[in-house]
XYZ file of C-alpha atoms in Angstrom:
254
model
C -1.850 4.688 -29.418
C -1.160 6.697 -26.281
C 1.082 9.699 -26.705
C 2.356 12.555 -24.600
C -0.858 14.346 -25.455
C -2.280 12.446 -22.507
C -0.237 14.602 -20.123
C -2.160 16.911 -17.855
C -1.884 20.552 -18.853
C -0.173 22.848 -16.370
C -2.589 25.655 -15.365
C -2.061 29.312 -16.144
C 0.670 30.725 -13.831
C -1.616 33.620 -12.965
C -4.011 31.185 -11.277
C -1.941 30.546 -8.156
C -4.498 28.287 -6.495
C -4.687 26.046 -9.550
C -0.900 25.942 -9.871
C -0.538 24.994 -6.207
C -3.122 22.211 -6.555
C -1.375 20.955 -9.691
C 2.004 20.835 -7.973
C 0.620 19.166 -4.850
C -1.070 16.495 -6.952
C 2.222 15.860 -8.797
C 0.210 13.928 -11.371
C 1.480 15.080 -14.788
C -0.033 12.102 -16.662
C -3.377 12.243 -14.872
C -5.544 11.425 -17.927
C -3.539 8.241 -18.555
C -3.583 7.394 -14.852
C -7.349 7.848 -14.737
C -7.718 5.540 -17.722
C -5.766 2.781 -15.944
C -7.674 3.523 -12.734
C -10.993 2.907 -14.499
C -9.516 -0.207 -16.119
C -8.640 -1.542 -12.670
C -12.119 -0.645 -11.399
C -13.640 -2.635 -14.252
C -11.385 -5.598 -13.439
C -12.349 -5.256 -9.765
C -16.087 -5.149 -10.514
C -16.165 -8.159 -12.830
C -13.591 -10.380 -11.101
C -11.665 -9.354 -7.994
C -14.553 -8.075 -5.874
C -16.828 -11.080 -6.611
C -13.984 -13.504 -5.823
C -13.105 -11.597 -2.634
C -16.770 -11.553 -1.587
C -17.012 -15.302 -2.180
C -13.758 -15.856 -0.287
C -15.017 -13.851 2.686
C -18.353 -15.658 2.733
C -17.131 -19.227 2.207
C -13.794 -19.420 4.007
C -14.200 -19.341 7.819
C -12.551 -16.471 9.706
C -9.975 -18.711 11.460
C -8.855 -20.116 8.100
C -8.657 -16.650 6.518
C -6.655 -15.384 9.487
C -4.245 -18.304 9.158
C -3.774 -17.515 5.462
C -3.091 -13.877 6.371
C -0.565 -14.888 9.027
C 1.129 -17.284 6.592
C 1.452 -14.606 3.912
C 2.785 -12.081 6.424
C 5.343 -14.606 7.660
C 6.528 -15.216 4.093
C 7.211 -11.481 3.796
C 9.329 -11.377 6.958
C 12.728 -11.825 5.203
C 11.962 -8.845 2.952
C 10.900 -6.762 5.939
C 14.057 -7.808 7.799
C 16.320 -6.805 4.903
C 14.740 -3.353 4.742
C 14.835 -2.915 8.511
C 18.589 -3.510 8.331
C 19.112 -1.208 5.342
C 17.326 1.573 7.226
C 19.458 1.006 10.320
C 16.348 0.138 12.342
C 18.082 -2.510 14.434
C 15.413 -2.730 17.133
C 12.720 -3.293 14.501
C 15.000 -5.770 12.720
C 15.289 -7.718 15.972
C 11.514 -7.725 16.313
C 11.111 -8.980 12.736
C 13.693 -11.748 13.208
C 12.067 -12.805 16.489
C 8.608 -12.832 14.902
C 9.830 -14.951 12.007
C 11.520 -17.465 14.303
C 8.589 -17.732 16.706
C 5.826 -17.871 14.102
C 7.697 -20.295 11.845
C 8.211 -22.766 14.706
C 5.621 -22.307 17.453
C 3.214 -20.740 14.952
C 3.396 -23.796 12.664
C 5.076 -22.296 9.570
C 3.381 -18.974 10.166
C -0.219 -20.192 10.212
C -0.586 -18.656 13.664
C 0.821 -15.486 15.212
C 1.906 -16.130 18.809
C 4.705 -13.553 18.390
C 2.303 -10.607 18.652
C 0.993 -11.837 21.992
C 4.559 -12.319 23.196
C 5.453 -8.670 22.649
C 6.709 -8.717 19.047
C 4.159 -6.671 17.055
C 4.072 -6.811 13.290
C 5.258 -3.947 11.099
C 5.830 -3.605 7.373
C 8.840 -2.351 5.458
C 9.708 -2.391 1.777
C 12.494 -1.030 -0.382
C 10.332 1.874 -1.495
C 10.253 2.985 2.147
C 13.988 2.372 2.391
C 14.610 4.640 -0.598
C 12.463 7.307 1.049
C 14.577 7.168 4.229
C 17.597 7.703 1.959
C 15.930 10.936 0.753
C 15.097 9.566 -2.692
C 12.285 11.676 -4.238
C 8.960 9.937 -4.787
C 8.643 11.122 -8.376
C 5.376 11.786 -10.186
C 2.243 9.870 -9.308
C 1.716 6.881 -11.582
C -1.179 4.418 -11.582
C -0.534 1.098 -13.321
C -2.850 -1.762 -14.295
C -3.016 -4.484 -11.604
C -0.311 -2.848 -9.448
C -2.281 0.332 -8.792
C -0.479 3.440 -7.415
C 3.194 3.088 -8.415
C 5.290 6.261 -8.238
C 8.831 5.614 -9.568
C 10.333 5.265 -6.091
C 7.792 2.675 -4.978
C 7.865 0.876 -8.320
C 11.653 0.536 -8.096
C 11.285 -0.634 -4.505
C 8.741 -3.264 -5.524
C 11.083 -4.582 -8.215
C 14.055 -4.823 -5.826
C 11.974 -6.569 -3.155
C 10.541 -9.085 -5.597
C 13.727 -9.810 -7.542
C 16.321 -9.779 -4.761
C 14.985 -9.771 -1.199
C 12.037 -12.158 -1.500
C 13.222 -15.782 -0.974
C 10.240 -17.040 -2.981
C 11.866 -15.537 -6.076
C 14.459 -18.300 -5.942
C 11.948 -21.162 -5.658
C 11.345 -22.835 -9.039
C 8.117 -24.794 -8.872
C 6.662 -25.299 -12.331
C 8.395 -22.117 -13.498
C 10.415 -19.228 -12.069
C 7.372 -17.081 -11.274
C 4.799 -19.699 -10.215
C 5.255 -19.274 -6.463
C 5.584 -15.440 -6.392
C 2.602 -14.975 -8.713
C 0.464 -17.397 -6.689
C 1.334 -15.538 -3.505
C 0.574 -12.187 -5.218
C -2.885 -13.389 -6.335
C -3.830 -14.923 -2.977
C -2.627 -11.831 -1.141
C -4.655 -9.575 -3.462
C -7.841 -11.585 -2.862
C -7.305 -11.625 0.907
C -6.561 -7.891 1.144
C -9.573 -7.052 -1.055
C -11.848 -9.218 1.108
C -10.738 -7.326 4.217
C -11.555 -3.964 2.654
C -14.884 -4.618 0.950
C -16.946 -2.317 3.158
C -14.209 0.313 3.518
C -13.636 0.729 -0.218
C -17.379 0.781 -0.901
C -17.768 3.598 1.633
C -14.846 5.574 0.201
C -16.225 5.264 -3.324
C -19.751 6.152 -2.222
C -18.702 9.267 -0.296
C -16.000 10.555 -2.658
C -16.679 13.434 -5.012
C -13.685 12.274 -7.063
C -12.855 8.633 -6.284
C -9.575 8.727 -8.221
C -8.302 11.822 -6.384
C -9.372 10.361 -3.032
C -7.457 7.138 -3.662
C -4.411 9.149 -4.730
C -4.545 11.218 -1.543
C -5.106 8.199 0.722
C -2.231 6.350 -0.909
C 0.178 9.192 -0.256
C -1.007 9.638 3.321
C -0.608 5.926 3.995
C 2.866 5.811 2.469
C 3.979 8.891 4.412
C 2.816 7.235 7.627
C 4.601 3.980 6.754
C 7.843 5.784 5.898
C 7.710 7.668 9.209
C 6.972 4.396 11.050
C 3.861 6.017 12.459
C 5.770 8.934 13.982
C 4.347 12.437 13.611
C 6.555 14.919 11.805
C 6.248 18.013 13.993
C 7.607 20.174 11.181
C 4.435 19.475 9.193
C 2.021 20.436 11.959
C -0.196 23.458 11.177
C 0.535 26.864 12.688
C -1.479 27.061 15.920
C -2.522 30.594 15.025
C -4.384 29.209 12.011
C -6.299 26.506 13.864
C -10.072 26.837 14.125
C -11.428 26.032 17.583
C -15.049 26.762 16.684
C -16.981 24.156 18.703
C -19.879 24.422 16.270
C -17.788 23.018 13.460
C -18.643 19.340 12.847
C -15.862 16.873 13.568
C -14.737 14.342 11.014
C -13.510 10.889 11.888
C -11.060 9.075 9.661
C -12.413 5.741 8.366
C -11.036 2.637 10.015
C -8.444 0.693 8.093
């Protein structure tokens, strides 16, 4: 039985560096999160990664791309709803145009002519919408299957799946058959597209769990900002190091 004893212990207040790191991590149940993280890794090693590897090797690239386009097109109504809730009317117009073009000319979303016609894809979810409404993220939580799920993003996921996603209202052999099937296929496809990247991150990380936590937060911050740089978070120029002998680091490709 898991109890509150699994909570991470706050460091001694006299150790300012440790306290700062603890607060920045915002991971009060880290031992429990790490347990679920390792559980997911085990599930990935014995099932998801082998299936994704098989999928990548057996299914031709054009077919995999069509599946990706189809899944993205299915998500368009959810993206559109969140564009509107955020008051992003230009992006909402792009989403609506993409959905119309790809559903018709793109043969139910199997192809993506909309991107070539000047309507690039973007993603929005209700977790991002809550963030634009200044809702706090809450503590970091890692759940089985779902992965990183801070309260704000977990609530957003529930709202998207239960209210905004049209597939929720399709009853085919049961109320959750279609959404669950889409969730599984999407998970396999996404994993297949990140086989080398995740292997590299794991191989080069001193603490794989902490690296994933950091990358998740960086990715979400970028998504919430719609890729715009927050100039208020830029470092003080006086503190920048322009030593040309210092090796440069390049962020891994997504």
